[in-house]
Coordinates of C-alpha atoms in Angstrom, one line a residue:
M1 CA -45.2 13.8 24.4
I2 CA -45.1 12.9 28.1
I3 CA -42.4 11.5 30.4
C4 CA -43.2 7.9 31.0
S5 CA -40.0 6.8 32.9
H6 CA -36.6 8.0 34.0
S7 CA -33.4 6.5 35.4
T8 CA -31.6 7.0 38.7
P9 CA -28.4 9.1 38.5
S10 CA -25.5 7.0 37.1
R11 CA -21.8 7.5 37.9
V12 CA -19.4 8.3 35.0
I13 CA -15.8 9.3 34.9
G14 CA -14.7 12.3 32.7
F15 CA -11.6 14.5 32.3
E16 CA -13.1 17.0 34.8
G17 CA -13.7 14.3 37.4
I18 CA -16.7 12.2 38.5
Y19 CA -20.2 13.3 37.6
Y20 CA -23.7 11.7 37.3
T21 CA -26.1 11.5 34.4
K22 CA -29.7 10.2 34.1
Y23 CA -32.1 9.8 31.2
K24 CA -35.8 10.4 30.7
E25 CA -38.0 8.4 28.3
Y26 CA -41.0 10.0 26.5
T27 CA -44.1 8.5 24.9
C28 CA -47.2 9.8 23.1
G29 CA -49.6 11.2 25.7
D30 CA -52.5 11.9 23.2
E31 CA -55.3 9.4 24.0
D32 CA -56.8 10.0 20.5
C33 CA -53.6 9.0 18.8
S34 CA -53.2 5.5 17.4
R35 CA -49.6 5.4 18.9
Y36 CA -50.8 6.3 22.4
R37 CA -48.2 4.9 24.9
K38 CA -47.0 2.3 22.3
K39 CA -43.4 3.4 21.9
K40 CA -40.8 5.0 24.1
F41 CA -38.3 7.6 22.9
R42 CA -35.0 8.7 24.4
A43 CA -32.8 11.6 23.3
H44 CA -29.2 11.1 22.5
N45 CA -26.9 11.5 25.5
P46 CA -24.0 13.8 24.3
W47 CA -21.8 12.9 27.3
R48 CA -21.8 9.1 27.8
I49 CA -23.2 5.7 26.7
D50 CA -25.4 3.8 29.1
R51 CA -23.5 1.4 31.4
H52 CA -20.1 2.7 30.2
K53 CA -17.7 3.6 33.0
F54 CA -16.0 6.5 31.0
D55 CA -17.6 9.3 29.1
L56 CA -17.4 9.8 25.3
K57 CA -14.5 12.4 25.6
I58 CA -12.3 9.8 27.3
E59 CA -13.3 7.0 24.9
S60 CA -12.6 9.2 21.8
E61 CA -9.2 10.2 23.4
V62 CA -8.2 6.5 23.7
I63 CA -9.1 5.8 20.1
Q64 CA -7.3 9.0 18.9
Q65 CA -4.1 7.7 20.7
R66 CA -4.5 4.3 19.0
L67 CA -5.1 5.7 15.5
N68 CA -2.8 8.6 15.4
M69 CA 0.0 7.7 17.8
K70 CA -0.1 3.9 17.2
M71 CA 0.0 3.3 20.9
T72 CA -0.4 -0.1 22.6
C73 CA -3.0 -0.7 25.3
S74 CA -0.3 -0.6 28.0
E75 CA 1.1 2.7 26.6
I76 CA -2.4 4.2 26.5
K77 CA -3.0 3.1 30.1
K78 CA 0.2 4.8 31.3
L79 CA -0.6 8.0 29.3
M80 CA -4.1 8.3 30.7
E81 CA -2.8 7.8 34.3
I82 CA 0.2 10.2 34.0
Q83 CA -1.4 12.9 31.9
F84 CA -5.1 12.9 33.1
N85 CA -4.9 10.9 36.4
I86 CA -7.4 8.4 35.0
K87 CA -6.9 4.7 35.8
M88 CA -8.0 2.2 33.1
I89 CA -7.3 -1.5 32.6
E90 CA -6.1 -2.8 29.3
K91 CA -9.2 -4.9 28.7
T92 CA -11.4 -1.8 28.9
I93 CA -9.1 0.0 26.4
G94 CA -9.3 -3.0 24.0
N95 CA -13.1 -3.1 24.3
I96 CA -13.3 0.7 23.5
V97 CA -11.2 0.2 20.4
S98 CA -13.2 -2.8 19.2
R99 CA -16.5 -1.0 19.7
H100 CA -15.2 1.9 17.6
E101 CA -14.1 -0.5 14.8
I102 CA -17.6 -2.1 14.6
A103 CA -19.3 1.2 14.9
S104 CA -17.3 2.6 12.0
K105 CA -18.4 -0.4 9.8
L106 CA -22.0 0.1 10.7
E107 CA -21.8 3.9 10.0
N108 CA -19.8 3.5 6.8
N109 CA -22.6 2.1 4.7
L110 CA -24.9 5.1 5.6
H111 CA -22.4 7.6 4.3
L112 CA -21.4 5.5 1.3
F113 CA -24.9 5.3 -0.1
E114 CA -25.3 9.1 0.2
E115 CA -21.9 9.8 -1.4
S116 CA -22.4 7.3 -4.2
R117 CA -25.6 9.1 -5.4
K118 CA -23.6 12.3 -5.6
N119 CA -21.0 10.6 -7.8
N120 CA -23.7 8.8 -9.9
G121 CA -22.2 5.5 -8.9
I122 CA -19.1 3.8 -7.6
F123 CA -15.9 2.7 -9.1
V124 CA -14.9 -0.6 -7.4
G125 CA -11.4 -1.6 -6.6
V126 CA -11.0 -5.4 -5.8
D127 CA -7.9 -6.8 -4.2
A128 CA -6.9 -9.5 -1.7
I129 CA -5.0 -8.6 1.4
A130 CA -2.4 -11.1 2.6
P131 CA 0.0 -9.3 4.8
F132 CA 1.2 -12.3 6.7
K133 CA 2.4 -15.6 5.1
G134 CA 0.6 -18.7 6.0
E135 CA -2.5 -16.9 7.3
D136 CA -6.0 -16.6 5.7
K137 CA -6.5 -13.7 3.3
H138 CA -9.2 -11.1 3.1
V139 CA -10.9 -10.1 -0.2
V140 CA -11.7 -6.4 -0.1
A141 CA -13.9 -4.2 -2.3
I142 CA -13.3 -0.4 -2.1
D143 CA -15.0 2.6 -3.8
H144 CA -12.1 4.5 -5.4
Y145 CA -14.1 7.8 -5.5
T146 CA -14.7 8.0 -1.7
D147 CA -12.0 5.5 -0.5
R148 CA -14.7 3.8 1.5
T149 CA -14.7 0.0 2.0
L150 CA -17.7 -1.7 0.5
L151 CA -17.3 -5.4 1.5
V152 CA -14.7 -7.5 3.3
E153 CA -14.6 -11.4 3.3
R154 CA -12.2 -13.7 4.9
I155 CA -11.1 -16.5 2.6
Q156 CA -8.7 -19.5 2.8
S157 CA -7.9 -19.7 -1.0
E158 CA -8.3 -17.5 -4.1
N159 CA -10.0 -19.9 -6.5
T160 CA -12.8 -18.8 -8.9
D161 CA -15.7 -20.1 -6.8
V162 CA -14.6 -18.0 -3.8
H163 CA -14.4 -14.9 -6.0
I164 CA -17.7 -15.6 -7.6
E165 CA -19.3 -15.9 -4.2
F166 CA -17.7 -12.6 -3.2
Q167 CA -18.9 -10.8 -6.3
Q168 CA -22.5 -12.1 -5.8
K169 CA -22.5 -10.7 -2.3
L170 CA -21.2 -7.3 -3.6
K171 CA -23.9 -7.3 -6.4
K172 CA -26.6 -8.0 -3.8
L173 CA -25.4 -5.2 -1.6
T174 CA -25.3 -2.7 -4.4
S175 CA -28.7 -3.7 -5.9
Q176 CA -30.5 -3.6 -2.5
N177 CA -29.3 0.1 -2.1
N178 CA -29.8 1.1 -5.7
I179 CA -26.1 1.9 -6.3
N180 CA -24.8 2.1 -9.8
V181 CA -21.5 0.2 -10.4
L182 CA -19.5 2.1 -13.1
G183 CA -16.6 -0.4 -13.4
F184 CA -14.0 -2.4 -11.6
M185 CA -10.2 -2.0 -11.0
S186 CA -8.0 -5.0 -10.2
D187 CA -4.5 -6.3 -10.6
D188 CA -5.7 -8.9 -13.2
H189 CA -5.8 -11.9 -10.9
V190 CA -7.2 -14.7 -13.1
A191 CA -9.9 -15.9 -10.7
Q192 CA -11.1 -12.3 -10.1
R193 CA -11.3 -11.7 -13.8
K194 CA -13.5 -14.7 -14.4
A195 CA -15.7 -14.0 -11.4
I196 CA -16.4 -10.4 -12.5
Q197 CA -17.2 -11.5 -16.0
L198 CA -19.6 -14.3 -14.9
V199 CA -21.4 -12.3 -12.2
W200 CA -21.6 -8.8 -13.8
G201 CA -21.6 -9.8 -17.5
P202 CA -19.1 -9.2 -20.3
K203 CA -20.3 -5.6 -20.8
M204 CA -19.1 -4.5 -17.3
K205 CA -15.9 -2.4 -17.6
H206 CA -13.0 -4.2 -15.9
C207 CA -9.9 -2.0 -15.8
R208 CA -6.5 -3.5 -15.1
C209 CA -4.0 -1.7 -12.9
L210 CA -1.2 -0.1 -15.0
F211 CA 1.3 -0.5 -12.3
H212 CA 0.7 -4.3 -12.0
F213 CA 0.8 -4.6 -15.8
Q214 CA 4.2 -2.9 -16.0
K215 CA 5.4 -5.0 -13.1
R216 CA 4.3 -8.2 -14.9
I217 CA 6.0 -7.4 -18.2
M218 CA 9.2 -6.0 -16.5
L219 CA 9.8 -9.1 -14.3
E220 CA 12.9 -10.3 -16.2
P221 CA 14.2 -6.8 -17.0
F222 CA 14.0 -6.1 -13.2
N223 CA 16.2 -9.2 -12.6
L224 CA 18.7 -8.2 -15.3
N225 CA 18.9 -4.7 -13.9
R226 CA 19.4 -5.9 -10.4
K227 CA 22.0 -8.5 -11.6
L228 CA 24.0 -5.8 -13.5
K229 CA 24.2 -3.5 -10.4
T230 CA 25.0 -6.3 -7.9
K231 CA 27.7 -7.9 -10.0
M232 CA 29.3 -4.6 -11.0
K233 CA 29.4 -3.5 -7.3
A234 CA 31.0 -6.9 -6.4
R235 CA 33.7 -6.4 -9.1
I236 CA 34.4 -2.7 -7.9
R237 CA 34.7 -4.0 -4.3
K238 CA 37.6 -6.3 -5.4
I239 CA 39.7 -3.5 -6.9
T240 CA 42.8 -3.3 -4.7
Y241 CA 42.8 0.5 -4.0
V242 CA 39.0 0.6 -3.4
K243 CA 39.4 -2.3 -0.9
Q244 CA 42.2 -0.5 0.8
M245 CA 40.3 2.7 1.1
R246 CA 37.3 0.9 2.6
E247 CA 39.5 -0.7 5.2
G248 CA 41.3 2.6 5.9
N249 CA 44.7 1.2 4.7
L250 CA 45.3 3.3 1.5
T251 CA 48.6 5.2 1.9
H252 CA 48.4 8.9 1.0
V253 CA 50.8 10.6 -1.3
K254 CA 51.6 14.1 0.2
N255 CA 51.7 17.3 -1.8
S256 CA 50.6 15.6 -5.1
A257 CA 47.9 17.2 -7.2
P258 CA 47.4 14.1 -9.4
W259 CA 47.0 12.0 -6.3
E260 CA 44.4 14.3 -4.8
Y261 CA 42.4 14.0 -8.1
L262 CA 42.9 10.2 -8.2
H263 CA 42.0 9.9 -4.5
G264 CA 38.7 11.6 -5.3
L265 CA 37.9 9.2 -8.1
I266 CA 38.7 6.2 -5.8
N267 CA 36.4 7.7 -3.2
D268 CA 33.6 7.9 -5.9
L269 CA 34.0 4.2 -6.6
V270 CA 33.7 3.5 -2.9
A271 CA 30.5 5.6 -2.8
L272 CA 29.0 3.5 -5.5
Q273 CA 28.9 0.6 -3.0
T274 CA 26.0 2.3 -1.3
W275 CA 23.7 2.3 -4.4
R276 CA 20.7 0.3 -3.2
N277 CA 18.7 -2.0 -5.4
K278 CA 15.0 -1.1 -5.8
R279 CA 12.4 -3.8 -5.9
N280 CA 10.4 -2.6 -8.8
D281 CA 12.8 -0.3 -10.6
T282 CA 10.9 0.8 -13.8
S283 CA 13.5 3.5 -14.6
L284 CA 16.2 0.7 -14.7
E285 CA 18.8 2.4 -12.7
G286 CA 21.4 -0.2 -13.7
I287 CA 21.8 1.9 -16.9
M288 CA 22.7 5.0 -14.8
F289 CA 25.0 2.9 -12.6
Y290 CA 26.9 1.7 -15.6
E291 CA 27.2 5.2 -17.0
R292 CA 28.5 6.5 -13.6
V293 CA 31.3 3.9 -13.8
S294 CA 31.9 4.9 -17.4
D295 CA 32.2 8.6 -16.4
I296 CA 34.9 7.6 -13.8
Y297 CA 36.8 5.7 -16.5
L298 CA 36.7 8.8 -18.8
L299 CA 38.0 11.0 -15.9
L300 CA 40.8 8.4 -15.3
T301 CA 41.9 8.5 -19.0
D302 CA 41.8 12.3 -18.9
L303 CA 44.1 12.3 -15.8
K304 CA 46.6 10.0 -17.6
R305 CA 46.5 12.2 -20.7
N306 CA 47.2 15.4 -18.7
I307 CA 50.2 14.1 -16.8
P308 CA 53.2 15.3 -18.9
S309 CA 55.8 12.6 -19.9
S310 CA 58.5 14.7 -18.4
L311 CA 56.9 14.3 -14.9
E312 CA 56.5 10.5 -15.1
D313 CA 59.4 9.9 -12.8
T314 CA 58.0 12.4 -10.2
Y315 CA 54.6 10.7 -10.1
K316 CA 55.6 7.0 -10.2
I317 CA 53.2 5.9 -7.5
E318 CA 50.3 7.9 -8.9
I319 CA 50.8 6.5 -12.4
K320 CA 51.1 2.9 -11.2
R321 CA 47.9 3.2 -9.2
L322 CA 46.2 5.0 -12.2
N323 CA 47.1 2.2 -14.6
V324 CA 45.8 -0.4 -12.2
L325 CA 42.5 1.4 -11.9
L326 CA 42.2 2.0 -15.7
K327 CA 42.8 -1.7 -16.3
E328 CA 40.2 -2.9 -13.6
V329 CA 37.5 -0.3 -14.5
K330 CA 37.9 -1.0 -18.3
S331 CA 37.6 -4.8 -17.6
I332 CA 34.3 -4.2 -15.6
L333 CA 32.8 -2.0 -18.4
T334 CA 33.8 -4.5 -21.1
T335 CA 32.2 -7.4 -19.1
F336 CA 28.9 -5.8 -18.6
K337 CA 28.6 -3.8 -21.9
E338 CA 26.2 -6.3 -23.4
H339 CA 23.9 -6.2 -20.4
H340 CA 23.9 -2.3 -20.5
E341 CA 23.0 -2.3 -24.2
D342 CA 20.1 -4.8 -23.6
L343 CA 18.7 -2.6 -20.8
L344 CA 19.0 0.5 -23.0
R345 CA 16.8 -1.2 -25.7
I346 CA 14.2 -2.4 -23.1
K347 CA 14.1 1.1 -21.6
E348 CA 13.5 2.6 -25.0
Y349 CA 10.5 0.2 -25.5
H350 CA 9.2 1.0 -22.1
S351 CA 9.4 4.8 -22.6
R352 CA 7.3 4.4 -25.8
L353 CA 4.8 2.3 -23.9
K354 CA 4.6 4.9 -21.1
D355 CA 3.8 7.6 -23.7
I356 CA 0.8 5.6 -24.9
L357 CA -0.4 4.6 -21.4
E358 CA 0.0 8.1 -19.8
A359 CA -1.8 10.0 -22.5
H360 CA -4.8 10.2 -20.1
E361 CA -6.8 12.8 -22.1
E362 CA -6.7 10.7 -25.3
P363 CA -9.8 8.6 -26.0
S364 CA -9.5 4.9 -25.2
E365 CA -10.1 3.8 -28.8
I366 CA -7.2 5.8 -30.2
G367 CA -5.0 4.7 -27.3
L368 CA -5.8 1.1 -28.0
K369 CA -4.9 1.4 -31.7
R370 CA -1.6 3.0 -30.8
L371 CA -0.9 0.2 -28.3
I372 CA -1.7 -2.6 -30.8
I373 CA 0.5 -1.0 -33.5
F374 CA 3.4 -0.8 -30.9
A375 CA 2.9 -4.5 -29.9
K376 CA 2.9 -5.6 -33.6
D377 CA 6.2 -3.7 -34.2
L378 CA 7.8 -5.5 -31.2
E379 CA 6.3 -8.9 -32.3
A380 CA 7.8 -8.4 -35.8
R381 CA 11.2 -7.6 -34.2
L382 CA 10.9 -10.8 -32.1
K383 CA 10.1 -12.9 -35.2
S384 CA 13.1 -11.5 -37.1
G385 CA 15.3 -13.6 -34.8
T386 CA 17.8 -10.8 -34.1
I387 CA 17.1 -10.7 -30.4
S388 CA 19.4 -12.8 -28.1
C389 CA 18.6 -11.2 -24.7
D390 CA 16.3 -13.4 -22.6
A391 CA 14.9 -10.4 -20.7
E392 CA 14.1 -8.6 -23.9
I393 CA 12.3 -11.7 -25.3
F394 CA 10.4 -12.1 -22.1
Y395 CA 9.3 -8.4 -22.2
I396 CA 8.0 -8.6 -25.8
K397 CA 6.2 -11.9 -25.3
Q398 CA 4.4 -10.8 -22.1
L399 CA 3.5 -7.4 -23.6
C400 CA 2.1 -8.9 -26.8
S401 CA 0.2 -11.7 -25.0
F402 CA -1.6 -9.2 -22.7
V403 CA -2.3 -6.5 -25.4
F404 CA -3.7 -8.9 -28.0
D405 CA -5.8 -10.7 -25.4
R406 CA -7.2 -7.9 -23.2
G407 CA -5.4 -4.7 -24.1
E408 CA -8.6 -2.6 -24.0
S409 CA -8.8 -3.2 -20.2
L410 CA -5.6 -1.0 -19.7
L411 CA -7.3 2.0 -21.2
Q412 CA -11.0 1.6 -20.1
Y413 CA -10.5 3.9 -17.1
R414 CA -10.6 6.8 -19.6
D415 CA -14.2 6.0 -20.3
I416 CA -15.2 6.4 -16.6
K417 CA -15.2 9.9 -15.2
N418 CA -12.4 10.6 -12.6
A419 CA -11.4 6.9 -12.5
N420 CA -8.0 5.9 -11.2
N421 CA -5.6 3.9 -13.5
T422 CA -4.0 1.9 -10.6
N423 CA -5.1 0.3 -7.3
N424 CA -2.0 1.4 -5.5
L425 CA -4.0 3.5 -3.0
Q426 CA -5.7 0.3 -1.9
E427 CA -2.4 -1.5 -1.4
T428 CA -1.0 1.4 0.5
K429 CA -4.0 1.3 2.8
F430 CA -3.4 -2.4 3.5
K431 CA 0.3 -1.8 4.2
K432 CA -0.5 1.0 6.6
M433 CA -2.9 -1.2 8.5
K434 CA -0.4 -4.0 8.7
H435 CA 2.3 -1.8 10.1
S436 CA -0.2 -0.2 12.6
V437 CA -1.2 -3.7 13.9
R438 CA 2.4 -4.8 14.2
R439 CA 3.1 -1.6 16.2
T440 CA 0.1 -1.9 18.5
Q441 CA -0.1 -5.7 19.0
G442 CA 3.5 -6.8 18.5
I443 CA 5.0 -8.9 15.7
A444 CA 4.1 -12.2 17.3
S445 CA 0.3 -11.6 17.9
A446 CA -0.3 -9.2 14.9
P447 CA -1.3 -12.0 12.4
R448 CA -3.9 -13.5 14.7
Y449 CA -5.3 -10.0 15.7
L450 CA -5.6 -9.0 12.0
Q451 CA -7.4 -12.2 11.1
H452 CA -10.2 -11.3 13.5
H453 CA -10.2 -7.5 13.2
A454 CA -9.5 -6.8 9.5
K455 CA -13.2 -7.0 8.6
Y456 CA -13.8 -4.0 10.9
M457 CA -10.4 -2.2 10.7
L458 CA -10.7 -1.6 7.0
F459 CA -13.8 0.5 7.6
V460 CA -12.0 2.8 10.1
N461 CA -10.8 6.2 9.0
P462 CA -7.3 6.4 10.4
D463 CA -7.2 10.2 10.0
A464 CA -10.5 10.9 11.8
S465 CA -10.5 13.8 14.2
R466 CA -11.4 13.5 17.9
E467 CA -14.8 15.1 17.3
E468 CA -15.6 12.8 14.4
I469 CA -14.7 9.8 16.6
R470 CA -17.0 11.1 19.3
Q471 CA -19.9 11.5 16.9
T472 CA -19.4 7.9 15.6
L473 CA -19.5 6.6 19.1
M474 CA -22.5 8.7 20.2
N475 CA -24.6 7.7 17.2
A476 CA -23.6 4.0 17.2
D477 CA -26.2 1.1 17.7
Y478 CA -24.7 -0.5 20.9
K479 CA -27.2 -3.3 20.9
A480 CA -26.0 -4.4 17.5
I481 CA -22.3 -3.9 18.5
A482 CA -22.8 -6.0 21.7
K483 CA -24.3 -8.8 19.6
I484 CA -21.4 -8.8 17.1
M485 CA -18.8 -8.7 19.8
K486 CA -20.5 -11.7 21.6
E487 CA -20.6 -13.7 18.4
D488 CA -16.9 -12.9 17.6
R489 CA -15.9 -14.0 21.1
A490 CA -17.8 -17.3 20.7
L491 CA -16.0 -18.0 17.5
R492 CA -12.6 -17.4 19.0
K493 CA -13.2 -19.6 22.1
R494 CA -11.1 -22.8 22.0
P495 CA -12.9 -26.1 22.8
L496 CA -12.0 -27.4 26.3
S497 CA -9.7 -30.4 26.3
R498 CA -10.6 -33.4 28.3

């Protein structure tokens, strides 16, 4: 190899100050070789990228601040000036971040193909990300083994044709790189289900997320559970002495042991106001809430029993307040007793279902048999006509409909080595990205930014170290990156108005 050309020294800014770099290009100098002077080679520059004003250490520091500290461009600009005495403009910071996002996407596929061969294939999670209402969605395919993104497509609607097109692109990607697809995990969206069956065939294993299955069948029990807690809290709030304590107007009876005990129980009723409603409460905490109120009632009855009849004249105020509380609390428990019993029955069904679904070491065939027997028992109970609770009827109908139609899909993950039984990790990744964009771009501009950058941001590793970021930037194909950025800018340009 001989030197065929070299550059003039080029100015670059680093943490240590301003310095200069230059490159040399080599070519084959053997006249007898068929490649004599036909191709030029240049070594990697470990300090900077050609025509970039700042070196790789500064660029990786900027990206580290964006990923780990969730800083805006203006915050990064101030930090670099105060901490390192380096002046940057916000546009440059935005370009550095965008280049890293695109470089991560280009690099991702190389690592994915190597890792997929080690795992003898990929287990694909498919889900749609729609973090902002009224905006376009993105369909995303992720390998659950490596947590690497496979494919991202921006869509305007989730009909079957759109999902078929997405699955065809995914199939083309995997077949071109000889990647074995072991199965799919999804939240049982109807269009996704049809698309996977049409593109990959009926033999392809399609697992349903257990969390979304439970959320689906527990929809009405969730409402009943929330209704029980909300209405009971509203009734407790109306109790005279509870209301007075909350407002700070409850008069204190001095040197009275029964009053001190009664005061503590009123305080417990006030504390129950802070019991928050959970969105997807599979443990049905309304049962526990009812039982806490029931415990307070038992303590009130014990207090009344333990006050001797000879001291009734001494404790007139305490007994009066005690009787009012007993009457009010008993009325609340009587009103919601039926709801409590309904929730207890549903919780019993759900605990039996969980025992079946969480027996992960059990073969899928045995698990499916147990699941069908359980569904048939509930169906027989429903047909007997003894159930009057709407939430319980809804639970049984939804469960039986799913199990008899595609119950095997809940347990197919057991046939795939080290497969997840939910796609919650995928949804968590989406939520983290949404909150990160809101923090760095602001709530107003976050939706628009995410629409254009999600197809690259989903490939970025948010936990990457500074050295990993530097390696990604150093090995990136900047000609391809420049071309992609130019095309994206052209798409975002608004047509000039006359």
